C-alpha positions as CSV (number, residue, x, y, z in Angstrom):
1,T,-0.4,-4.0,30.4
2,G,-2.1,-1.5,28.2
3,Y,-5.4,-1.0,26.3
4,E,-6.9,0.5,23.2
5,T,-10.3,1.9,22.8
6,V,-11.9,2.6,19.4
7,A,-15.2,4.1,18.3
8,Y,-16.4,4.9,14.8
9,F,-19.6,6.3,13.5
10,S,-19.7,6.0,9.7
11,K,-22.0,6.4,6.7
12,F,-20.4,5.3,3.4
13,S,-23.5,4.8,1.2
14,G,-25.0,7.3,-1.2
15,W,-23.7,10.5,-2.6
16,F,-23.0,12.1,0.8
17,G,-21.4,10.5,3.9
18,G,-18.5,10.5,6.3
19,Q,-17.1,9.4,9.5
20,V,-16.4,10.5,13.1
21,Y,-13.9,8.5,15.0
22,W,-12.0,8.2,18.3
23,D,-8.9,5.9,18.8
24,S,-6.8,5.9,22.0
25,R,-3.8,3.7,22.9
26,S,-2.4,3.8,26.4
27,P,1.3,4.1,27.0
28,G,1.6,0.4,27.9
29,F,-0.2,-0.9,24.8
30,D,2.0,-3.0,22.5
31,T,0.9,-5.4,19.8
32,N,4.2,-5.6,17.8
33,D,4.4,-9.3,18.5
34,L,1.2,-9.7,16.4
35,G,2.1,-7.2,13.6
36,F,3.3,-3.7,13.4
37,M,2.3,-0.7,15.5
38,N,4.0,2.7,15.0
39,R,3.4,4.0,18.5
40,A,1.3,3.9,21.7
41,D,0.5,6.8,24.1
42,R,-1.7,8.5,21.6
43,I,-5.3,9.7,21.5
44,Q,-6.6,10.6,18.0
45,S,-9.9,11.9,17.0
46,G,-11.3,13.4,13.8
47,A,-14.0,13.6,11.2
48,H,-14.3,13.0,7.4
49,V,-17.1,14.2,5.2
50,Y,-17.4,13.4,1.5
51,A,-19.7,14.1,-1.4
52,Q,-19.7,12.2,-4.7
53,I,-21.1,12.9,-8.2
54,Q,-21.9,9.4,-9.4
55,Q,-23.2,10.2,-12.9
56,P,-21.4,11.8,-15.8
57,W,-21.3,15.6,-15.7
58,A,-19.6,18.5,-17.5
59,L,-16.0,17.6,-16.6
60,A,-15.9,13.9,-15.6
61,R,-17.7,10.6,-15.5
62,R,-17.5,10.5,-11.7
63,S,-16.1,12.8,-9.0
64,G,-15.6,12.9,-5.3
65,F,-14.8,15.6,-2.8
66,N,-13.6,15.2,0.7
67,V,-12.9,17.3,3.8
68,N,-10.9,15.9,6.8
69,V,-10.1,17.3,10.2
70,W,-7.9,15.6,12.9
71,S,-6.3,16.1,16.3
72,H,-3.8,13.9,18.2
73,W,-2.9,14.0,21.9
74,N,-0.8,11.9,24.2
75,F,-1.8,10.8,27.7
76,D,0.0,13.8,29.2
77,R,-2.5,16.0,27.3
78,I,0.1,17.4,25.0
79,N,-1.3,18.2,21.6
80,L,0.7,16.3,19.0
81,K,-1.1,17.2,15.8
82,K,-4.1,19.1,14.5
83,G,-5.0,19.8,10.9
84,I,-7.5,20.0,8.1
85,N,-7.4,18.6,4.5
86,F,-9.4,19.0,1.3
87,N,-9.0,16.6,-1.6
88,N,-10.9,15.5,-4.6
89,W,-10.7,12.8,-7.3
90,H,-12.2,12.6,-10.8
91,E,-12.6,9.8,-13.4
92,L,-12.4,11.8,-16.6
93,K,-14.5,11.1,-19.6
94,N,-11.6,9.5,-21.4
95,Y,-11.1,7.1,-18.4
96,W,-8.1,9.0,-17.1
97,W,-7.9,9.6,-13.4
98,F,-7.0,12.9,-11.7
99,N,-6.8,13.9,-8.0
100,F,-5.3,16.5,-5.9
101,G,-5.4,17.7,-2.3
102,I,-4.0,20.3,0.1
103,S,-3.6,20.0,3.9
104,R,-2.7,22.4,6.7
105,D,-1.0,21.1,9.9
106,F,-1.2,23.7,12.7
107,E,1.5,24.2,15.2
108,A,1.7,21.5,17.8
109,M,4.2,19.5,19.9
110,D,6.4,16.5,19.0
111,D,7.2,14.1,21.8
112,L,9.4,11.7,19.7
113,V,11.6,13.9,17.6
114,T,14.3,14.3,20.4
115,R,14.6,10.5,20.7
116,G,13.8,10.2,24.4
117,G,14.4,13.8,25.2
118,P,11.8,16.6,25.9
119,V,8.9,17.6,23.7
120,M,9.7,20.0,21.0
121,A,7.5,22.4,19.1
122,N,6.5,21.4,15.6
123,P,5.8,24.5,13.5
124,A,2.7,24.8,11.2
125,S,3.1,23.5,7.7
126,I,1.2,23.1,4.4
127,W,1.5,20.1,2.1
128,Y,-0.1,19.2,-1.2
129,W,-0.2,16.5,-3.8
130,S,-1.6,15.6,-7.2
131,N,-1.9,12.5,-9.4
132,L,-2.7,12.0,-13.0
133,S,-3.0,8.5,-14.6
134,T,-4.1,7.4,-18.1
135,D,-6.6,4.7,-19.0
136,S,-5.5,1.5,-17.3
137,R,-7.3,-0.6,-19.9
138,K,-4.9,0.3,-22.6
139,R,-1.9,-1.8,-23.6
140,I,0.4,1.1,-22.5
141,S,-0.7,3.2,-19.5
142,G,1.1,5.4,-17.0
143,G,0.9,8.5,-14.9
144,V,2.7,11.0,-12.8
145,S,2.3,12.1,-9.1
146,S,3.8,15.0,-7.2
147,F,4.1,16.0,-3.6
148,G,5.3,19.1,-1.9
149,S,5.4,20.7,1.6
150,R,6.5,24.0,3.1
151,A,7.0,25.2,6.7
152,Q,8.6,28.0,8.6
153,A,8.4,30.6,5.8
154,G,10.4,28.3,3.5
155,R,13.1,27.3,6.0
156,S,11.8,23.7,5.6
157,W,10.4,22.3,2.4
158,A,10.1,19.0,0.4
159,R,9.3,18.1,-3.2
160,N,8.8,14.8,-4.8
161,V,7.8,13.5,-8.3
162,N,7.1,10.0,-9.4
163,V,6.3,8.7,-12.9
164,W,5.2,5.2,-13.8
165,A,4.4,3.2,-16.9
166,T,2.7,-0.2,-17.4
167,I,3.3,-2.1,-20.6
168,R,1.4,-5.2,-21.7
169,P,3.1,-6.4,-24.9
170,A,1.0,-9.6,-24.7
171,S,-1.9,-10.8,-22.7
172,Y,0.5,-12.9,-20.5
173,V,3.2,-10.3,-20.0
174,Q,3.2,-7.2,-17.9
175,I,6.1,-4.7,-17.3
176,D,6.0,-1.9,-14.7
177,L,8.5,0.8,-14.4
178,S,8.4,3.6,-11.8
179,P,11.3,6.1,-11.2
180,G,11.0,8.7,-8.4
181,Y,13.0,11.7,-7.3
182,S,12.7,13.7,-4.1
183,T,14.6,16.6,-2.6
184,E,14.1,18.2,0.8
185,K,15.4,20.8,3.2
186,N,14.8,20.2,6.8
187,F,15.6,23.1,9.1
188,A,15.9,20.9,12.2
189,Q,16.7,17.3,11.5
190,W,17.7,15.3,14.6
191,V,21.4,14.2,14.7
192,T,22.2,12.9,18.2
193,N,21.8,13.4,22.0
194,V,24.7,14.2,24.2
195,D,25.4,13.9,28.0
196,T,27.6,17.0,28.5
197,D,27.9,16.9,32.3
198,G,28.5,13.1,32.8
199,D,25.5,12.4,35.0
200,G,24.2,9.6,32.8
201,R,21.4,11.7,31.3
202,N,21.4,13.5,28.0
203,D,21.1,17.2,28.3
204,R,21.9,18.4,24.7
205,F,19.6,17.5,21.8
206,V,21.5,18.1,18.6
207,F,19.9,19.0,15.3
208,G,21.2,20.2,11.9
209,E,19.9,21.7,8.7
210,L,19.7,18.8,6.3
211,R,19.6,19.0,2.5
212,S,18.9,15.6,1.0
213,Q,18.1,14.1,-2.4
214,V,16.8,10.6,-3.2
215,L,16.4,8.7,-6.5
216,D,14.9,5.3,-6.8
217,I,13.8,3.2,-9.7
218,T,11.3,0.3,-9.3
219,A,11.0,-2.3,-12.0
220,R,8.6,-5.3,-12.1
221,A,7.9,-7.9,-14.8
222,T,5.5,-10.8,-14.8
223,V,5.2,-13.5,-17.3
224,S,2.4,-16.1,-17.0
225,F,3.4,-19.0,-19.2
226,T,0.2,-20.9,-18.2
227,P,-2.5,-20.4,-15.6
228,D,-0.4,-22.6,-13.3
229,L,3.2,-21.4,-14.1
230,S,4.5,-17.8,-13.8
231,L,7.8,-15.9,-13.4
232,Q,8.0,-12.6,-11.5
233,F,11.0,-10.3,-11.4
234,Y,11.5,-7.2,-9.1
235,M,14.4,-4.8,-8.9
236,Q,14.9,-1.4,-7.1
237,P,18.1,0.5,-7.1
238,F,18.1,3.4,-4.5
239,V,20.4,6.3,-4.0
240,A,20.2,8.9,-1.1
241,A,22.6,11.7,-0.2
242,G,22.4,14.2,2.7
243,D,24.4,17.2,3.6
244,Y,24.1,18.7,7.1
245,G,24.9,22.3,8.1
246,A,24.3,24.7,10.9
247,I,24.6,22.2,13.7
248,K,22.7,23.4,16.8
249,A,21.0,22.2,20.0
250,L,17.5,22.7,21.2
251,A,17.5,25.9,23.4
252,R,14.8,24.7,25.8
253,P,12.0,22.1,25.9
254,A,8.6,22.8,24.2
255,S,10.2,25.3,21.8
256,Y,11.5,25.5,18.2
257,E,14.5,27.6,19.2
258,F,18.1,26.6,18.9
259,I,21.6,27.6,20.0
260,P,24.8,26.9,18.1
261,Y,26.5,23.6,19.0
262,A,30.2,23.0,18.3
263,G,30.7,19.7,20.2
264,L,29.7,17.2,17.5
265,N,32.5,14.7,17.1
266,F,31.4,12.9,14.0
267,N,30.3,13.7,10.5
268,P,26.6,13.1,10.0
269,D,26.7,13.6,6.2
270,F,25.8,10.5,4.2
271,H,25.7,8.9,0.8
272,R,23.9,5.6,0.7
273,R,22.9,3.3,-2.2
274,S,21.3,-0.1,-2.3
275,L,20.0,-2.6,-4.8
276,R,17.2,-5.0,-4.0
277,S,16.1,-7.6,-6.5
278,N,14.3,-11.0,-6.5
279,M,13.0,-13.5,-9.0
280,V,10.2,-15.9,-8.2
281,M,9.0,-18.9,-10.2
282,R,5.6,-20.2,-9.1
283,W,4.2,-23.5,-10.2
284,E,0.9,-24.9,-9.0
285,Y,1.6,-28.5,-10.0
286,R,-1.8,-29.6,-8.7
287,P,-4.8,-27.7,-7.4
288,G,-3.9,-26.2,-4.0
289,S,-0.3,-27.5,-4.2
290,T,2.5,-25.0,-5.2
291,L,6.2,-25.0,-5.7
292,F,8.2,-21.7,-5.4
293,L,11.8,-21.2,-6.6
294,V,13.2,-17.9,-5.3
295,W,16.4,-15.9,-5.9
296,S,16.9,-12.8,-3.8
297,Q,19.8,-10.4,-4.1
298,S,20.7,-7.5,-1.8
299,R,23.6,-5.0,-2.3
300,S,24.5,-1.8,-0.4
301,A,27.2,0.7,0.3
302,S,27.5,4.0,2.2
303,S,30.0,6.8,2.8
304,P,30.1,10.2,4.5
305,D,30.4,12.0,1.1
306,P,27.2,13.9,0.6
307,S,27.7,14.4,-3.2
308,F,24.7,13.3,-5.2
309,R,25.8,11.4,-8.3
310,P,22.6,9.4,-9.1
311,W,23.5,7.7,-12.4
312,Q,27.0,6.8,-11.3
313,S,25.7,5.5,-8.0
314,L,23.0,3.4,-9.7
315,G,25.7,1.9,-11.9
316,D,28.0,1.3,-8.9
317,S,25.2,-0.5,-7.0
318,L,25.4,-3.3,-9.5
319,S,28.9,-4.2,-8.2
320,D,28.6,-3.4,-4.5
321,D,29.1,-6.1,-1.9
322,G,26.0,-8.0,-1.1
323,S,24.3,-11.3,-0.6
324,N,22.4,-13.8,-2.6
325,I,19.7,-16.1,-1.2
326,F,18.2,-19.1,-3.0
327,L,15.0,-20.5,-1.5
328,V,12.7,-23.4,-2.4
329,K,9.3,-23.6,-0.9
330,M,6.8,-26.4,-1.5
331,S,3.3,-26.9,-0.3
332,Y,1.0,-29.9,-0.8
333,W,-2.7,-29.8,-0.3
334,L,-4.2,-32.8,1.5
335,N,-7.8,-33.1,0.4
336,M,-9.1,-34.6,3.6
């Protein structure tokens, strides 16, 4: 019942180029049966300009510089997003990589944050990131990335750091380890909607100030015994805790103003942990024909206690209730 229109004008060759684009999805457009679409009822337009230094120069072997601008609207002509970004990347002379960027989102509206309620103002914010990685050709390589954001004169902010390492003890073995930690303060995190007058329609849109912390550790290992036989292992323990305060309700539509709300009848604080792991053996027993043996494990637990105890929680995740799945998949190529 809907439609999408897309137009791109691009130049991606040479040292200078860019793109101008338009993409609109009507409110009735839905392709989720074919894949994943985050939303419809959106019109987005923008432009991207880049310049590259493709020969070694004083600081790097190669470099690139980019500027982006964007604007999003819905079909009610409400401006959902507008911003500008500058970022750059460099392949250093020792084959390390470095990039960083900074973006500015200007004040706009958010038509989804109240979960079916009225639009709400989305204050201006600034966000930034950087990445540094070592020479990936080496037997041991790694890197670090960071991200941060700030809005409403510091009433909302977020910080994240990830480190990773890749180890190749032998030509047929690779081990990847990537821990990450993030912390955030959100001045207005949605909690629930309430129908206070009993008419069947929500008239209070409740938010709270959320302080949250997240720790995850991702580990992967691959062993290739032969070109046709390999074993892969993946594991990710995850811990998240959130503490809500200053419960409040949106004062009026299209604003970022709130009034105290004392009618919340549940505790939104949370402490969640999970452990996901799987092991896959792949054997190509003849060209085009493959046998997979899979073991997948999933464990999780949650509570309303917002205390952040990362190392204890990571240990506890190993013994939480969960499920194990064993799977055999076989394919046979018919050379017809």
